[in-house]
Amino acid sequence: MGVYAVSGGASGIGAAITATLRERGDEVIVVDIRNADIEADLSTADGCTQAVVELEVRAPDGLDGLVACAGLGPVVRPASLITRVNFFGSQRLVDGARELVARKRGSVVMISSNSAPMDSDEEYVAALLELDEERACAIADRIGDGHTAYAGSKKAITRWMRRGAAAWAADGMRINAVAPGITSTPLTDSAYADETLGPIMKDFGESVPVGRLGLPADIAGAVAFLLSEKAQFICGSVLFVDGGHDAMLRPDEF
Ligand SMILES: NC(=O)c1ccc[n+]([C@@H]2O[C@H](COP(=O)([O-])OP(=O)(O)OC[C@H]3O[C@@H](n4cnc5c(N)ncnc54)[C@H](O)[C@@H]3O)[C@@H](O)[C@H]2O)c1
């Protein structure tokens, strides 16, 4: 079976992805800030470099797949920390490990969100896509609103994936995104506990068309599929795993 790396694999969705891959016999290297095979702070460029160097040591023959799942929720402050982890931590890890994935003609899955299509600040999203970290972080902190920082980071990482997909394919690799809806994890618990955001998130959770929140295993199943041979013609796609929420909110957009 294959060798995979999962960032954010110590908790929530990343832990479920790790468990799902291990159950089917794959080797999984967890990259996280704590409780991980590779402990690295993906909010910094140095932390991302350290993670890639350690991945080289642990997987010298290359990676069959990489899942960029580490992320922070909208209640984290300063808002720019959301920017640094959710966008730059994922982009740097995936770019840094590209050569390792190329060795096995492997596959990458970015963990986006069904908040990615929601309104954000276009100047912020543009700064992210220009890889201008300091400008993007300054905008995030100036706006100071976690939802804008969070949704914008997910919009930008999804556009970054789609803009790069053809080049990844030309090099024999696939890259896709999974966009989870509201899912029961510590990240969601912290949003529910927030005085301002909590009631909004609870209303959002109650409006999921299938009538329940997502479970980490729901997301993990979709990620495992995208990493598998069965998905070998799928590249540059965004798979919403959200109980019908995106379809309900944006029926004509696809
Ligand atoms: N839970 C949801 O409702 C939901 C919905 C859509 C998208 N997502 C996305 O799914 C991903 C996983 O979220 P989750 O809900 O499982 O949350 P979680 O808090 O359970 O897990 C996030 C993981 O990321 C790690 N992490 C955070 N900062 C890091 C850093 N600086 N360096 C390295 N690792 C770091 C954490 O340690 C943790 O293990 C995130 O990208 C999140 O945005 C979650």
Short mmCIF file of C-alpha atoms and ligand atoms in Angstrom, two decimals:
data_model
loop_
_atom_site.label_atom_id
_atom_site.label_comp_id
_atom_site.label_asym_id
_atom_site.label_seq_id
_atom_site.Cartn_x
_atom_site.Cartn_y
_atom_site.Cartn_z
CA MET A 1 0.00 0.00 0.00
CA GLY A 2 0.97 3.63 -0.21
CA VAL A 3 2.80 6.21 1.85
CA TYR A 4 0.78 9.35 2.61
CA ALA A 5 1.29 12.55 4.59
CA VAL A 6 -1.61 14.28 6.35
CA SER A 7 -1.22 17.71 7.88
CA GLY A 8 -3.51 18.43 10.82
CA GLY A 9 -3.74 14.68 11.37
CA ALA A 10 -3.69 14.99 15.17
CA SER A 11 -7.35 16.04 15.47
CA GLY A 12 -10.79 16.12 13.89
CA ILE A 13 -11.02 15.60 10.15
CA GLY A 14 -7.27 15.01 9.71
CA ALA A 15 -7.33 12.29 12.39
CA ALA A 16 -10.24 10.59 10.62
CA ILE A 17 -8.40 10.74 7.27
CA THR A 18 -5.34 9.22 8.95
CA ALA A 19 -7.41 6.43 10.52
CA THR A 20 -9.21 5.67 7.25
CA LEU A 21 -5.96 5.39 5.29
CA ARG A 22 -4.29 3.29 8.00
CA GLU A 23 -7.33 0.97 8.12
CA ARG A 24 -6.91 0.22 4.42
CA GLY A 25 -3.22 -0.60 5.04
CA ASP A 26 -1.49 2.62 4.05
CA GLU A 27 1.39 4.19 5.92
CA VAL A 28 0.51 7.71 7.11
CA ILE A 29 2.94 10.37 8.30
CA VAL A 30 1.08 12.90 10.44
CA VAL A 31 2.33 16.49 10.33
CA ASP A 32 0.91 18.70 13.06
CA ILE A 33 1.95 21.25 15.63
CA ARG A 34 1.55 18.58 18.35
CA ASN A 35 0.96 14.83 18.81
CA ALA A 36 2.39 14.05 15.39
CA ASP A 37 5.10 12.06 13.59
CA ILE A 38 6.47 15.38 12.39
CA GLU A 39 5.83 18.25 14.77
CA ALA A 40 6.04 21.51 12.87
CA ASP A 41 4.37 24.91 13.10
CA LEU A 42 2.86 25.40 9.66
CA SER A 43 2.03 29.05 10.42
CA THR A 44 5.66 29.93 9.58
CA ALA A 45 7.78 29.48 6.46
CA ASP A 46 10.50 27.85 8.60
CA GLY A 47 8.01 25.38 10.05
CA CYS A 48 6.83 24.41 6.56
CA THR A 49 10.42 23.94 5.38
CA GLN A 50 11.18 21.80 8.44
CA ALA A 51 8.12 19.63 7.72
CA VAL A 52 9.20 19.06 4.10
CA VAL A 53 12.80 18.23 5.13
CA GLU A 54 11.49 15.67 7.64
CA LEU A 55 9.09 14.22 5.05
CA GLU A 56 12.10 13.68 2.75
CA VAL A 57 13.77 11.69 5.52
CA ARG A 58 10.71 9.59 6.33
CA ALA A 59 9.60 9.02 2.72
CA PRO A 60 12.78 9.00 0.60
CA ASP A 61 11.04 7.12 -2.24
CA GLY A 62 8.31 9.76 -2.38
CA LEU A 63 4.69 10.17 -1.35
CA ASP A 64 1.69 8.45 -2.93
CA GLY A 65 -0.40 11.26 -1.56
CA LEU A 66 -0.52 14.38 0.56
CA VAL A 67 -3.52 15.88 2.33
CA ALA A 68 -3.29 19.53 3.42
CA CYS A 69 -5.81 19.54 6.26
CA ALA A 70 -4.26 21.61 9.07
CA GLY A 71 -6.36 24.68 9.69
CA LEU A 72 -7.73 27.12 12.23
CA GLY A 73 -11.35 28.14 12.69
CA PRO A 74 -12.84 31.64 12.48
CA VAL A 75 -12.68 32.41 16.21
CA VAL A 76 -8.86 32.40 16.34
CA ARG A 77 -7.13 35.76 16.86
CA PRO A 78 -5.23 37.51 15.49
CA ALA A 79 -7.20 36.88 12.30
CA SER A 80 -3.90 36.81 10.37
CA LEU A 81 -3.01 33.54 12.12
CA ILE A 82 -5.93 31.98 10.22
CA THR A 83 -4.39 33.40 7.03
CA ARG A 84 -0.94 32.03 7.83
CA VAL A 85 -2.07 28.48 8.65
CA ASN A 86 -5.03 27.97 6.32
CA PHE A 87 -3.54 29.49 3.18
CA PHE A 88 0.24 29.82 3.48
CA GLY A 89 0.74 26.68 5.62
CA SER A 90 -1.13 24.58 3.04
CA GLN A 91 0.36 26.27 -0.04
CA ARG A 92 3.94 26.02 1.25
CA LEU A 93 3.59 22.42 2.38
CA VAL A 94 2.09 21.31 -0.94
CA ASP A 95 4.57 23.28 -3.05
CA GLY A 96 7.47 22.12 -0.86
CA ALA A 97 6.47 18.46 -1.09
CA ARG A 98 5.68 18.60 -4.83
CA GLU A 99 8.90 16.83 -5.81
CA LEU A 100 8.19 14.07 -3.26
CA VAL A 101 4.70 13.55 -4.69
CA ALA A 102 6.11 13.64 -8.25
CA ARG A 103 8.44 10.71 -7.45
CA LYS A 104 5.39 8.45 -7.11
CA ARG A 105 3.11 10.33 -9.53
CA GLY A 106 0.91 10.79 -6.51
CA SER A 107 -2.15 12.80 -5.60
CA VAL A 108 -2.86 15.84 -3.42
CA VAL A 109 -6.08 16.80 -1.63
CA MET A 110 -6.51 20.28 -0.19
CA ILE A 111 -9.11 20.64 2.56
CA SER A 112 -11.19 23.65 1.61
CA SER A 113 -14.63 24.46 3.05
CA ASN A 114 -18.13 25.13 1.84
CA SER A 115 -17.49 28.66 3.10
CA ALA A 116 -15.00 29.12 0.21
CA PRO A 117 -17.67 30.38 -2.24
CA MET A 118 -19.13 32.77 0.34
CA ASP A 119 -18.43 36.50 0.25
CA SER A 120 -14.99 37.53 1.38
CA ASP A 121 -12.76 40.53 0.75
CA GLU A 122 -11.51 40.40 -2.85
CA GLU A 123 -8.42 42.47 -2.07
CA TYR A 124 -7.52 39.94 0.63
CA VAL A 125 -8.09 37.00 -1.73
CA ALA A 126 -5.99 38.72 -4.42
CA ALA A 127 -3.12 39.30 -1.96
CA LEU A 128 -3.22 35.60 -1.03
CA LEU A 129 -3.10 34.51 -4.64
CA GLU A 130 -0.16 36.86 -5.23
CA LEU A 131 1.51 35.04 -2.29
CA ASP A 132 1.93 38.44 -0.60
CA GLU A 133 1.79 37.18 2.98
CA GLU A 134 2.38 40.45 4.79
CA ARG A 135 -0.25 42.35 2.75
CA ALA A 136 -2.79 39.54 3.17
CA CYS A 137 -2.14 39.37 6.92
CA ALA A 138 -2.37 43.16 7.27
CA ILE A 139 -5.76 43.12 5.49
CA ALA A 140 -6.99 40.23 7.66
CA ASP A 141 -6.04 42.05 10.85
CA ARG A 142 -7.45 45.37 9.61
CA ILE A 143 -10.83 43.75 8.84
CA GLY A 144 -10.44 41.78 12.07
CA ASP A 145 -13.37 39.54 11.28
CA GLY A 146 -12.62 35.84 11.54
CA HIS A 147 -15.23 34.78 9.00
CA THR A 148 -13.74 37.01 6.28
CA ALA A 149 -10.22 35.76 7.05
CA TYR A 150 -11.40 32.13 7.14
CA ALA A 151 -13.70 32.11 4.08
CA GLY A 152 -11.17 34.13 2.07
CA SER A 153 -8.33 31.74 2.96
CA LYS A 154 -10.46 28.81 1.75
CA LYS A 155 -11.55 30.64 -1.42
CA ALA A 156 -7.91 31.46 -2.22
CA ILE A 157 -6.52 27.98 -1.51
CA THR A 158 -9.24 26.49 -3.73
CA ARG A 159 -8.48 28.92 -6.58
CA TRP A 160 -4.75 28.22 -6.10
CA MET A 161 -5.45 24.50 -6.46
CA ARG A 162 -7.55 24.99 -9.60
CA ARG A 163 -5.07 27.40 -11.21
CA GLY A 164 -2.29 24.85 -10.69
CA ALA A 165 -4.19 21.68 -11.55
CA ALA A 166 -3.21 21.52 -15.23
CA ALA A 167 0.48 21.88 -14.40
CA TRP A 168 0.24 19.16 -11.75
CA ALA A 169 -1.48 16.91 -14.28
CA ALA A 170 1.20 17.65 -16.89
CA ASP A 171 3.74 16.38 -14.35
CA GLY A 172 1.76 13.16 -13.82
CA MET A 173 0.02 14.12 -10.58
CA ARG A 174 -3.53 14.96 -9.53
CA ILE A 175 -4.62 17.74 -7.20
CA ASN A 176 -8.18 18.24 -5.93
CA ALA A 177 -10.04 19.81 -3.03
CA VAL A 178 -12.66 18.56 -0.62
CA ALA A 179 -14.97 21.25 0.73
CA PRO A 180 -16.48 20.03 3.99
CA GLY A 181 -19.61 21.54 5.42
CA ILE A 182 -20.07 22.08 9.12
CA THR A 183 -18.55 19.00 10.79
CA SER A 184 -18.39 17.89 14.43
CA THR A 185 -14.78 18.57 15.47
CA PRO A 186 -12.95 20.63 18.11
CA LEU A 187 -12.84 23.49 15.56
CA THR A 188 -16.63 23.55 15.37
CA ASP A 189 -16.91 23.20 19.17
CA SER A 190 -14.82 26.35 19.58
CA ALA A 191 -17.00 28.24 17.07
CA TYR A 192 -20.19 27.08 18.84
CA ALA A 193 -18.74 28.28 22.16
CA ASP A 194 -18.04 31.79 20.81
CA GLU A 195 -20.43 34.44 22.10
CA THR A 196 -20.84 36.19 18.73
CA LEU A 197 -20.30 33.44 16.20
CA GLY A 198 -21.89 30.61 18.22
CA PRO A 199 -25.57 31.41 17.54
CA ILE A 200 -24.87 31.99 13.81
CA MET A 201 -23.00 28.68 13.56
CA LYS A 202 -25.77 26.83 15.40
CA ASP A 203 -28.39 28.21 12.99
CA PHE A 204 -26.15 27.23 10.08
CA GLY A 205 -25.75 23.71 11.54
CA GLU A 206 -29.50 23.36 11.89
CA SER A 207 -30.06 24.24 8.23
CA VAL A 208 -28.00 21.38 6.75
CA PRO A 209 -30.40 19.75 4.24
CA VAL A 210 -29.66 16.15 5.27
CA GLY A 211 -30.53 17.09 8.85
CA ARG A 212 -27.29 16.59 10.71
CA LEU A 213 -23.74 17.90 11.02
CA GLY A 214 -20.98 16.14 9.14
CA LEU A 215 -18.82 13.60 10.89
CA PRO A 216 -15.05 13.52 10.36
CA ALA A 217 -15.49 10.05 8.80
CA ASP A 218 -17.83 11.53 6.15
CA ILE A 219 -15.02 13.80 4.98
CA ALA A 220 -12.36 11.10 5.30
CA GLY A 221 -14.26 8.77 2.95
CA ALA A 222 -14.31 11.41 0.22
CA VAL A 223 -10.61 12.18 0.68
CA ALA A 224 -9.67 8.48 0.56
CA PHE A 225 -11.67 8.13 -2.68
CA LEU A 226 -9.91 11.11 -4.31
CA LEU A 227 -6.54 9.64 -3.34
CA SER A 228 -7.44 6.24 -4.78
CA GLU A 229 -7.01 4.69 -8.22
CA LYS A 230 -10.77 4.93 -8.70
CA ALA A 231 -10.37 8.72 -8.96
CA GLN A 232 -7.51 8.67 -11.45
CA PHE A 233 -9.41 10.86 -14.00
CA ILE A 234 -10.42 13.45 -11.38
CA CYS A 235 -8.13 16.47 -11.28
CA GLY A 236 -8.81 20.10 -10.36
CA SER A 237 -12.19 19.26 -8.85
CA VAL A 238 -13.81 20.63 -5.72
CA LEU A 239 -15.93 17.99 -4.01
CA PHE A 240 -18.49 19.44 -1.58
CA VAL A 241 -19.13 17.05 1.31
CA ASP A 242 -21.70 19.10 3.16
CA GLY A 243 -25.05 17.36 3.34
CA GLY A 244 -26.44 19.47 0.48
CA HIS A 245 -25.68 22.87 2.03
CA ASP A 246 -23.82 24.37 -0.93
CA ALA A 247 -26.49 23.15 -3.36
CA MET A 248 -29.14 24.74 -1.16
CA LEU A 249 -27.27 28.06 -0.94
CA ARG A 250 -26.03 28.28 -4.55
CA PRO A 251 -28.19 25.98 -6.67
CA ASP A 252 -27.17 27.51 -10.01
CA GLU A 253 -23.43 27.76 -9.37
CA PHE A 254 -21.32 24.75 -10.30
N1 LIG B 1 -15.00 21.37 11.25
C1 LIG B 1 -15.64 21.97 10.24
O1 LIG B 1 -16.85 22.26 10.33
C2 LIG B 1 -14.89 22.29 8.98
C3 LIG B 1 -15.63 22.71 7.86
C4 LIG B 1 -14.98 23.01 6.69
C5 LIG B 1 -13.60 22.90 6.62
N2 LIG B 1 -12.91 22.49 7.71
C6 LIG B 1 -11.45 22.39 7.59
O2 LIG B 1 -11.02 21.10 7.92
C7 LIG B 1 -9.67 21.16 8.40
C8 LIG B 1 -9.56 20.40 9.70
O3 LIG B 1 -10.36 21.06 10.68
P1 LIG B 1 -11.01 20.30 11.92
O4 LIG B 1 -12.41 20.75 11.98
O5 LIG B 1 -10.69 18.87 11.89
O6 LIG B 1 -10.25 21.06 13.12
P2 LIG B 1 -9.35 20.53 14.31
O7 LIG B 1 -9.09 21.73 15.15
O8 LIG B 1 -9.95 19.33 14.93
O9 LIG B 1 -8.00 20.08 13.57
C9 LIG B 1 -7.12 21.02 13.00
C10 LIG B 1 -5.70 20.50 13.14
O10 LIG B 1 -4.81 21.47 12.55
C11 LIG B 1 -3.69 21.58 13.40
N3 LIG B 1 -3.02 22.88 13.30
C12 LIG B 1 -3.53 24.09 13.63
N4 LIG B 1 -2.59 25.03 13.52
C13 LIG B 1 -1.46 24.41 13.10
C14 LIG B 1 -0.14 24.87 12.84
N5 LIG B 1 0.22 26.15 13.00
N6 LIG B 1 0.78 23.96 12.42
C15 LIG B 1 0.44 22.65 12.31
N7 LIG B 1 -0.79 22.16 12.56
C16 LIG B 1 -1.72 23.04 12.96
C17 LIG B 1 -4.25 21.41 14.80
O11 LIG B 1 -3.23 21.11 15.75
C18 LIG B 1 -5.26 20.31 14.60
O12 LIG B 1 -4.70 19.03 14.81
C19 LIG B 1 -9.34 22.65 8.52
O13 LIG B 1 -8.58 23.06 7.39
C20 LIG B 1 -10.69 23.32 8.52
O14 LIG B 1 -10.65 24.63 8.04
C21 LIG B 1 -13.50 22.18 8.89
#
